[in-house]
Coordinates of C-alpha atoms in Angstrom, one line a residue:
X1 CA 0.1 -0.1 0.0
X2 CA 3.1 2.2 1.0
X3 CA 3.4 2.5 -2.9
X4 CA -0.1 3.3 -3.7
X5 CA 0.2 6.5 -0.9
X6 CA 3.3 7.7 -2.7
X7 CA 2.2 7.2 -6.1
X8 CA -1.0 9.6 -5.6
X9 CA 1.0 12.2 -3.3
X10 CA 4.0 13.9 -5.6
X11 CA 3.7 17.3 -3.4
X12 CA 5.6 14.7 -0.4
X13 CA 8.1 14.9 -3.2
X14 CA 8.2 18.5 -3.4
X15 CA 6.2 18.4 -6.6
X16 CA 3.4 21.1 -7.9
X17 CA -0.2 20.0 -9.4
X18 CA -0.4 22.0 -12.6
X19 CA -4.1 22.8 -14.2
X20 CA -6.1 25.2 -14.5
X21 CA -8.0 27.0 -12.1
X22 CA -11.4 26.7 -11.3
X23 CA -13.8 29.0 -10.0
X24 CA -15.0 26.6 -7.1
X25 CA -11.5 27.2 -5.5
X26 CA -12.5 30.1 -3.7
X27 CA -15.0 29.1 -1.8
X28 CA -12.8 26.0 -1.2
X29 CA -9.9 28.5 0.5
X30 CA -12.6 30.0 2.8
X31 CA -14.1 27.2 4.0
X32 CA -10.5 25.7 4.7
X33 CA -10.1 27.1 8.1
X34 CA -13.5 25.8 9.0
X35 CA -13.6 23.0 11.5
X36 CA -16.6 21.2 9.1
X37 CA -15.7 18.0 7.0
X38 CA -15.5 19.4 3.0
X39 CA -17.7 17.8 0.8
X40 CA -17.5 18.1 -3.7
X41 CA -19.5 16.5 -5.3
X42 CA -20.3 16.6 -9.3
X43 CA -20.1 13.7 -12.6
X44 CA -17.3 11.4 -12.9
X45 CA -14.6 13.5 -14.7
X46 CA -15.3 16.4 -13.8
X47 CA -11.9 17.9 -12.1
X48 CA -13.5 16.9 -8.1
X49 CA -9.8 15.2 -7.8
X50 CA -8.1 18.1 -9.6
X51 CA -10.2 20.8 -7.6
X52 CA -8.6 18.9 -4.3
X53 CA -5.8 19.1 -5.3
X54 CA -5.5 23.1 -6.2
X55 CA -6.5 23.1 -2.2
X56 CA -3.2 21.3 -1.5
X57 CA -1.2 23.7 -3.6
X58 CA -2.1 26.2 -2.2
X59 CA -2.6 24.6 1.7
X60 CA 1.9 24.8 0.3
X61 CA 2.1 27.9 -0.9
X62 CA 0.1 29.0 2.6
X63 CA 3.1 27.2 5.0
X64 CA 1.2 24.0 5.6
X65 CA 4.3 20.9 5.6
X66 CA 3.8 18.8 2.2
X67 CA 4.4 15.6 5.1
X68 CA 0.8 17.1 7.0
X69 CA -1.4 16.9 3.4
X70 CA -2.9 13.3 2.6
X71 CA -4.9 12.5 -0.4
X72 CA -6.1 9.2 -1.5
X73 CA -8.2 8.2 -4.3
X74 CA -10.0 5.3 -3.2
X75 CA -11.4 4.3 -6.3
X76 CA -7.8 2.3 -7.1
X77 CA -8.2 -1.7 -7.4
X78 CA -6.2 -2.5 -4.8
X79 CA -9.0 -1.1 -2.3
X80 CA -11.9 -2.8 -4.0
X81 CA -12.1 -6.0 -2.0
X82 CA -12.3 -3.9 1.2
X83 CA -14.6 -1.8 -0.2
X84 CA -17.1 -2.9 2.6
X85 CA -15.6 -1.7 5.6
X86 CA -15.4 1.6 6.6
X87 CA -12.6 0.7 9.5
X88 CA -9.8 0.0 6.0
X89 CA -9.7 3.6 5.7
X90 CA -8.8 3.5 8.6
X91 CA -6.1 1.2 8.2
X92 CA -5.1 3.3 4.7
X93 CA -4.9 6.7 7.2
X94 CA -2.7 4.5 9.6
X95 CA -0.1 3.3 7.0
X96 CA -0.1 7.3 6.4
X97 CA 0.3 8.0 9.2
X98 CA 3.8 5.8 9.9
X99 CA 5.0 6.3 6.4
X100 CA 5.6 10.7 7.0
X101 CA 4.8 11.2 11.2
X102 CA 3.2 13.9 10.3
X103 CA 3.0 17.1 13.4
X104 CA 0.3 19.1 14.4
X105 CA -3.1 19.6 11.9
X106 CA -3.3 16.9 9.5
X107 CA -5.5 17.8 6.2
X108 CA -6.9 14.0 4.8
X109 CA -8.5 14.0 1.3
X110 CA -10.7 10.9 0.9
X111 CA -11.0 11.2 -3.2
X112 CA -14.5 9.4 -4.6
X113 CA -15.0 8.4 -0.5
X114 CA -18.3 6.6 -1.8
X115 CA -16.9 3.4 -2.7
X116 CA -16.8 2.6 0.2
X117 CA -19.8 1.5 2.8
X118 CA -20.5 3.2 5.5
X119 CA -17.5 5.8 4.6
X120 CA -19.9 8.6 6.9
X121 CA -19.7 6.5 10.0
X122 CA -15.6 6.9 10.3
X123 CA -15.8 10.4 9.2
X124 CA -17.6 11.6 12.2
X125 CA -16.4 9.3 14.3
X126 CA -12.7 11.1 13.3
X127 CA -14.2 13.8 12.8
X128 CA -14.4 14.5 17.0
X129 CA -11.9 13.3 18.2
X130 CA -9.0 14.1 16.0
X131 CA -7.8 17.5 14.9
X132 CA -8.2 15.9 11.0
X133 CA -9.2 18.5 8.5
X134 CA -11.0 16.5 6.2
X135 CA -11.8 17.4 2.1
X136 CA -14.3 14.2 0.6
X137 CA -14.9 13.8 -2.7
X138 CA -18.0 11.7 -5.0
X139 CA -19.7 11.0 -7.5
X140 CA -23.4 11.0 -6.7
X141 CA -25.7 13.7 -5.3
X142 CA -25.7 11.9 -1.8
X143 CA -22.7 13.5 -1.2
X144 CA -25.6 16.8 -1.0
X145 CA -28.4 15.2 0.0
X146 CA -30.0 16.1 3.3
X147 CA -29.5 12.4 4.8
X148 CA -26.1 13.4 4.2
X149 CA -26.1 16.3 6.7
X150 CA -28.6 14.6 8.6
X151 CA -25.6 11.7 9.2
X152 CA -22.5 14.0 9.7
X153 CA -25.7 16.6 12.1
X154 CA -24.6 19.1 10.4
X155 CA -20.7 18.8 10.0
X156 CA -20.4 19.5 6.5
X157 CA -19.8 21.9 3.6
X158 CA -20.9 21.2 0.4
X159 CA -19.4 21.9 -2.6
X160 CA -21.3 21.4 -5.8
X161 CA -18.4 21.0 -8.7
X162 CA -20.2 21.1 -12.7
X163 CA -17.8 20.1 -15.7
X164 CA -15.8 23.4 -16.8
X165 CA -17.8 26.6 -17.5
X166 CA -17.6 28.7 -20.3
X167 CA -15.5 31.2 -18.9
X168 CA -13.6 28.2 -17.4
X169 CA -13.0 27.2 -20.7
X170 CA -11.6 30.5 -22.3
X171 CA -9.6 30.4 -19.4
X172 CA -8.7 27.0 -20.2
X173 CA -7.3 28.6 -23.8
X174 CA -6.2 32.1 -22.1
X175 CA -8.2 34.3 -24.1
X176 CA -9.0 37.3 -21.9
X177 CA -12.6 37.7 -21.2
X178 CA -12.1 40.4 -18.2
X179 CA -13.3 43.9 -19.8
X180 CA -15.3 45.1 -22.4
X181 CA -12.5 45.8 -24.1
X182 CA -10.2 42.0 -24.0
X183 CA -14.4 41.1 -25.1
X184 CA -14.4 43.3 -28.1
X185 CA -10.6 43.3 -28.9
X186 CA -10.5 39.2 -28.4
X187 CA -14.6 38.5 -29.9
X188 CA -12.9 36.3 -32.5
X189 CA -11.3 33.7 -30.4
X190 CA -14.1 34.1 -28.1
X191 CA -16.4 33.1 -31.4
X192 CA -14.2 30.4 -31.9
X193 CA -14.4 29.3 -28.4
X194 CA -18.1 29.1 -28.1
X195 CA -18.1 27.3 -31.1
X196 CA -16.1 24.7 -29.6
X197 CA -17.8 24.3 -25.9
X198 CA -21.2 24.9 -27.5
X199 CA -20.8 21.5 -28.9
X200 CA -18.6 19.5 -27.1
X201 CA -19.3 21.1 -23.6
X202 CA -16.9 21.2 -20.7
X203 CA -14.9 18.1 -20.1
X204 CA -11.6 18.1 -19.6
X205 CA -10.4 15.2 -21.5
X206 CA -12.8 16.1 -24.4
X207 CA -11.8 19.4 -25.3
X208 CA -8.2 18.1 -24.8
X209 CA -8.5 16.3 -27.4
X210 CA -8.3 17.3 -30.7
X211 CA -9.7 14.2 -33.2
X212 CA -13.8 14.7 -32.9
X213 CA -14.5 10.5 -33.2
X214 CA -11.6 10.7 -29.9
X215 CA -13.9 12.8 -28.6
X216 CA -17.3 11.2 -29.3
X217 CA -15.5 8.0 -27.7
X218 CA -14.4 10.0 -24.7
X219 CA -17.9 10.7 -23.9
X220 CA -19.4 7.8 -24.8
X221 CA -16.5 6.2 -22.1
X222 CA -17.4 8.0 -19.7
X223 CA -21.6 7.5 -20.7
X224 CA -21.2 3.9 -20.0
X225 CA -18.7 3.9 -16.7
X226 CA -20.7 6.3 -15.0
X227 CA -23.9 4.0 -15.9
X228 CA -22.0 0.9 -15.0
X229 CA -19.7 1.6 -12.1
X230 CA -22.1 4.4 -10.4
X231 CA -25.7 3.0 -11.4
X232 CA -25.9 -0.3 -11.8
X233 CA -23.8 -1.5 -8.6
X234 CA -25.2 1.3 -6.0
X235 CA -28.7 0.5 -6.8
X236 CA -28.2 -3.4 -7.7
X237 CA -30.3 -3.4 -11.0
X238 CA -30.3 -6.1 -12.8
X239 CA -31.4 -4.9 -15.9
X240 CA -28.5 -2.8 -17.2
X241 CA -29.2 -2.7 -20.9
X242 CA -32.4 -0.7 -20.4
X243 CA -30.2 2.4 -18.0
X244 CA -28.0 2.7 -21.2
X245 CA -30.6 3.0 -23.4
X246 CA -33.1 5.2 -21.9
X247 CA -30.1 7.6 -21.2
X248 CA -29.1 7.6 -24.9
X249 CA -32.7 7.6 -25.5
X250 CA -33.4 10.7 -23.2
X251 CA -29.7 12.8 -24.5
X252 CA -31.4 12.0 -28.7
X253 CA -34.4 14.3 -27.3
X254 CA -32.6 16.7 -24.8
X255 CA -34.8 19.8 -24.6
X256 CA -38.3 18.1 -25.4
X257 CA -40.9 16.9 -22.9
X258 CA -41.1 13.8 -21.1
X259 CA -44.5 11.6 -20.6
X260 CA -43.3 8.9 -18.7
X261 CA -46.2 6.1 -19.9
X262 CA -45.0 6.7 -23.6
X263 CA -41.5 5.7 -22.3
X264 CA -42.6 3.1 -20.3
X265 CA -44.5 1.7 -23.2
X266 CA -41.5 2.2 -25.6
X267 CA -38.9 -0.1 -23.0
X268 CA -41.5 -2.2 -21.9
X269 CA -41.4 -1.1 -18.6
X270 CA -43.0 -0.3 -15.6
X271 CA -43.8 3.8 -15.2
X272 CA -42.4 3.6 -11.0
X273 CA -39.4 1.8 -13.4
X274 CA -38.9 4.5 -15.9
X275 CA -39.0 7.3 -12.7
X276 CA -36.2 5.7 -11.1
X277 CA -33.9 4.9 -13.8
X278 CA -34.4 9.0 -14.4
X279 CA -34.2 9.6 -10.6
X280 CA -30.3 7.6 -10.7
X281 CA -29.2 9.5 -13.8
X282 CA -30.3 12.7 -11.6
X283 CA -28.2 11.3 -8.5
X284 CA -24.8 11.2 -11.0
X285 CA -25.3 14.4 -12.3
X286 CA -26.3 12.9 -15.6
X287 CA -29.6 14.6 -16.5
X288 CA -31.6 17.0 -14.8
X289 CA -35.3 17.2 -15.5
X290 CA -37.5 20.7 -15.4
X291 CA -41.2 21.3 -14.2
X292 CA -43.6 23.4 -15.6
X293 CA -45.1 26.7 -13.6
X294 CA -47.8 26.6 -11.7
X295 CA -48.2 28.1 -8.0
X296 CA -49.6 24.8 -7.0
X297 CA -46.4 23.3 -6.0
X298 CA -48.6 20.3 -6.1
X299 CA -48.9 20.8 -9.8
X300 CA -45.6 21.4 -10.4
X301 CA -44.8 17.7 -9.9
X302 CA -47.9 16.4 -11.3
X303 CA -46.6 18.2 -14.3
X304 CA -44.6 16.8 -18.2
X305 CA -41.0 17.2 -17.2
X306 CA -38.6 18.7 -20.0
X307 CA -35.1 17.1 -20.1
X308 CA -31.5 18.3 -20.3
X309 CA -28.4 16.6 -20.8
X310 CA -25.6 18.3 -18.0
X311 CA -23.3 18.8 -20.1
X312 CA -23.4 20.3 -23.4
X313 CA -21.0 17.1 -24.7
X314 CA -23.2 14.1 -24.2
X315 CA -25.7 16.0 -27.0
X316 CA -23.1 14.4 -29.6
X317 CA -23.4 10.9 -28.5
X318 CA -27.0 10.7 -28.8
X319 CA -28.0 8.1 -31.8
X320 CA -30.9 10.9 -33.1
X321 CA -30.4 14.3 -32.2
X322 CA -31.0 16.6 -34.7
X323 CA -27.7 18.5 -35.0
X324 CA -30.3 21.6 -34.7
X325 CA -27.9 23.5 -33.3
X326 CA -30.7 25.4 -31.5
X327 CA -31.3 22.2 -29.5
X328 CA -27.6 23.0 -28.0
X329 CA -27.8 25.9 -27.3
X330 CA -31.2 25.7 -24.9
X331 CA -29.5 22.8 -23.7
X332 CA -26.4 25.4 -22.2
X333 CA -28.6 28.3 -21.1
X334 CA -30.0 25.7 -18.5
X335 CA -26.9 24.6 -17.7
X336 CA -26.2 27.9 -16.8
X337 CA -30.1 29.2 -15.0
X338 CA -30.1 25.7 -13.7
X339 CA -26.2 26.5 -11.5
X340 CA -27.1 29.8 -10.9
X341 CA -30.8 29.6 -9.7
X342 CA -33.2 27.8 -7.1
X343 CA -36.1 27.6 -8.7
X344 CA -36.3 27.1 -12.2
X345 CA -39.4 26.7 -14.3
X346 CA -40.3 26.7 -17.9
X347 CA -44.4 28.0 -19.2
X348 CA -46.8 26.8 -21.1
X349 CA -50.0 27.6 -22.0
X350 CA -50.6 27.1 -26.0
X351 CA -47.0 28.8 -26.1
X352 CA -44.3 28.2 -24.9
X353 CA -41.6 30.1 -22.9
X354 CA -38.6 27.8 -22.5
X355 CA -36.7 29.2 -18.4
X356 CA -38.5 31.0 -15.6
X357 CA -36.5 31.7 -12.7
X358 CA -37.0 34.8 -10.4
X359 CA -38.3 37.9 -12.2
X360 CA -37.2 36.9 -15.9
X361 CA -38.5 34.9 -19.0
X362 CA -36.3 33.7 -21.3
X363 CA -36.5 32.5 -24.2
X364 CA -33.8 30.9 -26.4
X365 CA -33.9 31.0 -30.4
X366 CA -30.0 29.9 -31.9
X367 CA -30.7 32.7 -35.0
X368 CA -34.0 35.3 -35.0
X369 CA -32.9 36.5 -38.9
X370 CA -36.1 35.6 -40.2
X371 CA -39.3 37.4 -39.3
X372 CA -41.6 34.7 -38.8
X373 CA -39.1 33.7 -35.7
X374 CA -39.0 36.5 -34.0
X375 CA -42.9 36.9 -33.6
X376 CA -43.1 34.1 -32.6
X377 CA -40.1 34.7 -30.0
X378 CA -41.7 37.7 -29.4
X379 CA -45.6 36.3 -28.9
X380 CA -44.2 33.9 -26.2
X381 CA -43.3 36.8 -24.0
X382 CA -46.8 39.0 -24.9
X383 CA -48.5 35.8 -24.1
X384 CA -47.1 35.7 -20.8
X385 CA -46.9 39.3 -19.6
X386 CA -46.6 39.7 -16.5
X387 CA -47.9 42.8 -14.1
X388 CA -44.8 42.0 -12.0
X389 CA -42.6 43.7 -14.9
X390 CA -40.5 40.7 -15.6
X391 CA -37.4 41.3 -17.2
X392 CA -37.6 39.8 -21.1
X393 CA -34.5 38.4 -22.1
X394 CA -34.2 36.7 -25.2
X395 CA -30.8 34.2 -25.8
X396 CA -29.5 34.4 -29.5
X397 CA -26.8 32.8 -30.9
X398 CA -24.9 36.1 -31.9
X399 CA -27.6 38.9 -31.8
X400 CA -27.3 41.6 -29.3
X401 CA -30.3 44.5 -29.5
X402 CA -32.9 45.7 -27.8
X403 CA -36.9 45.8 -28.9
X404 CA -39.5 47.3 -27.1
X405 CA -39.0 45.7 -23.4
X406 CA -37.1 42.2 -24.6
X407 CA -33.3 42.2 -24.0
X408 CA -31.8 40.3 -27.3
X409 CA -28.3 39.0 -26.4
X410 CA -26.0 36.9 -27.6
X411 CA -25.1 33.4 -25.1
X412 CA -21.7 35.2 -24.8
X413 CA -22.7 38.3 -23.6
X414 CA -25.3 37.1 -21.5
X415 CA -22.6 34.9 -19.3
X416 CA -20.2 38.2 -19.2
X417 CA -22.9 40.0 -18.2
X418 CA -23.4 37.8 -15.1
X419 CA -19.6 38.2 -14.0
X420 CA -20.5 41.7 -13.0
X421 CA -16.8 43.4 -14.2

């Protein structure tokens, strides 16, 4: 085991972890002086381990000794035989103590901790009796759930990590967008990056690959790994192929409205099973459903749902999805709004408003040069006209203008406007 520990802790050899800074790092750093356990949850391969290692860099730069920081990825095959025994986490930790002999406060980073059953019982016991700062990562929504907070009794601070945002993607490409001046100066580079991001999303290994077939192969492998490693074993699903087929069917219909009864007939399983399988896909951050707005919460729950992928790259591996970039743009806007809005809905009453959040209506249209399209989008705002002076925002691929009470804005300007330069 000692070889594994040394291999995974390069900072013990005075080596720095190199990566693109994630926006969530500042929040993580603000939590470090506090006693609470820090949990980082997000879809597999979104960069949770990298974020944890960025925290290691910060700690060392702040004067913490390398030997007082311990990182271990529990997905390593060596630990597989012990996954049902949470006490083995202590065996791992004790091995670290013998190897490095730290003195004073220790920072312990358990990566992909969900591979061990009942891990929270072990973490809670150590939290109470030792001077250890825990940072733990995991690839399912349990890490952020109320159940976890109950088990740890308010002892955790939670960070949700998504795949790279568009602005993080620009940082990766070293494209400056820090002011209106640089946005105008670099508009061609930003436009190229926008096209790439809109199509392929924010998985680091995907945008590192140059060949489009390789990008697709990576995304397919991600999807299947998540299904067969994070969903099937955890929920003990026997007919695992159905989950895979359902996921690929749903991303083929991303941005559309789902009907559980129709899906049940298509896959020849019960409505209950369909709902459960979609829940599982949400638990591992692959998909997200959107409720239709209604003043009564019960009616929202009963409403037909729209379905979205939580990374645009998944749309490229859908078997039958139309290559209409309008779908990709709407999906991208959903991801942005889902991150910033606690309550997000769609509206439908003959005509449809794509998104309703707080005091704003959002429509998404890739191209509004056609007069018929403009009338259709403007008409939706008019139909749902609110006495509360709700803002009307029409997000497009590259059009920026104001028409009466409608703010028409390109996707990049919409994103930059939320950054409050």
